Amino acid sequence: MSGPLILAVESSCDETGIAVIEGGRRILANVVASQVAMHAASGGIVPEVAARAHLRWVVPVLDAACADAGIAWSDLDAVAVTYGPGLAGSLLVGLNFAKALAWVHGLPFVGVNHLEGHVYAAWLRDPDEADRPEPVFPLVALVVSGGHTFLVEMRDHLTYELLGSTVDDAAGEAFDKVGRLLGLGYPGGPAIGRAAESATACDIAFPRAWLPGTYDFSFSGLKTAARRIVETARTEAGIAGDPTAPLPGAVVAELAWGFQASVVDVLATKTIRAAREAGARSIVVGGGVAANTALRARLAADADALGIPLIVPRPGLCTDNGAMIGAAGARRFAAGERAALDLDARPSLPLATRR
Ligand code: KG4
Ligand code: ZN
């Protein structure tokens, strides 16, 4: 395979990721140092702690990525980096590091929107993987992460039309908050997914905010309902007065299942409707919540019924990583885009505007 060889740096949140990507698709190296265990102790991300952890890990991660890729600096065509959206302190570490690399090695420099990276993860393939189908335009992409939840339509590379987005919490944020309510620790998303596997139904109705006539999402009502449901379950279990007492495992599993079913139902229903109404030829899903087994299974079944190919990266490429930044960066590089070395971090950088 040919095409540009891109070194990509991601540090927008709590993963330090550096990857080497060939031709916008093939992963030659993809090293991720996760801070999850560190943030679990505080029950969430403390921005300054996250920034300092990037500072600690960025060089070892680069060394590991270079060793994995087995390339020389002279082989590289460009350095790509996430410049937003994300936590300012976290972004600054990766951005400044990538600038220094581009400057020292005289390489072109490309700024990438983190959310575009989540979309472009759908183009990635592992080195030993047989060529996998590429997403075809027009497509509808669902991005579901810890900070964002939205649907975009793409009629071509690097162009996005916003179909709808969350009006309050992101889906991942709701998973994390409800995970905490259920005593599952941080991050709640993977923990809820695992807990829900021990249940097959839930007797309690978790609400679904359909926001009819829009592709928008809302998860704050569901979060409030979940709090009330958990309080009732604690009263019924006779532990309402003891905040440290855990709910019985079977109850946690059932409530995790019910909550997850609500989120999955709304995300899948709106994505499939958007794909049908847009006349999409493929459906792409990305972001940490796309690692969720129930969401993947439901979307696969619904897309199959609709006859539209669904492309969801493997779970490790749904959560934050450098490879996805390399995939998007390669497209921008091929389109002739170059960023100046005074590029600033943009914590609230948007991806798309509403039509
Ligand atoms: O994309 P990501 O790694 O970081 C952001 O850009 O935000 O997404 C992280 C989010 C967290 O809220 C996490 O709980 C959620 O993705 N997540 C999951 C799963 N794995 C990660 N949510 C549900 N099920 C999962 N398996
Ligand atoms: Zn992300």
mmCIF file of C-alpha atoms and ligand atoms in Angstrom, residues 10 12-13 114-115 118 143 145-148 287-288 318-321 324, ligand 2:
data_model
loop_
_atom_site.group_PDB
_atom_site.id
_atom_site.type_symbol
_atom_site.label_atom_id
_atom_site.label_comp_id
_atom_site.label_asym_id
_atom_site.label_seq_id
_atom_site.Cartn_x
_atom_site.Cartn_y
_atom_site.Cartn_z
ATOM 1 C CA GLU A 10 -3.682 12.671 20.268
ATOM 2 C CA SER A 12 -7.284 15.854 23.974
ATOM 3 C CA CYS A 13 -8.619 14.065 27.038
ATOM 4 C CA HIS A 114 -10.704 15.198 17.362
ATOM 5 C CA LEU A 115 -14.312 14.534 16.299
ATOM 6 C CA HIS A 118 -13.640 9.577 15.493
ATOM 7 C CA VAL A 143 -20.287 10.088 16.938
ATOM 8 C CA SER A 145 -18.190 9.941 23.011
ATOM 9 C CA GLY A 146 -17.754 11.181 26.544
ATOM 10 C CA GLY A 147 -18.122 14.807 25.496
ATOM 11 C CA HIS A 148 -20.130 14.671 22.243
ATOM 12 C CA GLY A 287 -16.442 7.494 19.699
ATOM 13 C CA GLY A 288 -16.009 5.639 22.975
ATOM 14 C CA CYS A 318 -13.598 3.695 19.005
ATOM 15 C CA THR A 319 -12.076 5.062 22.206
ATOM 16 C CA ASP A 320 -9.461 7.814 21.873
ATOM 17 C CA ASN A 321 -6.294 6.897 19.975
ATOM 18 C CA MET A 324 -7.847 7.967 14.053
HETATM 19 ZN ZN ZN B 2 -12.858 11.026 21.770
#
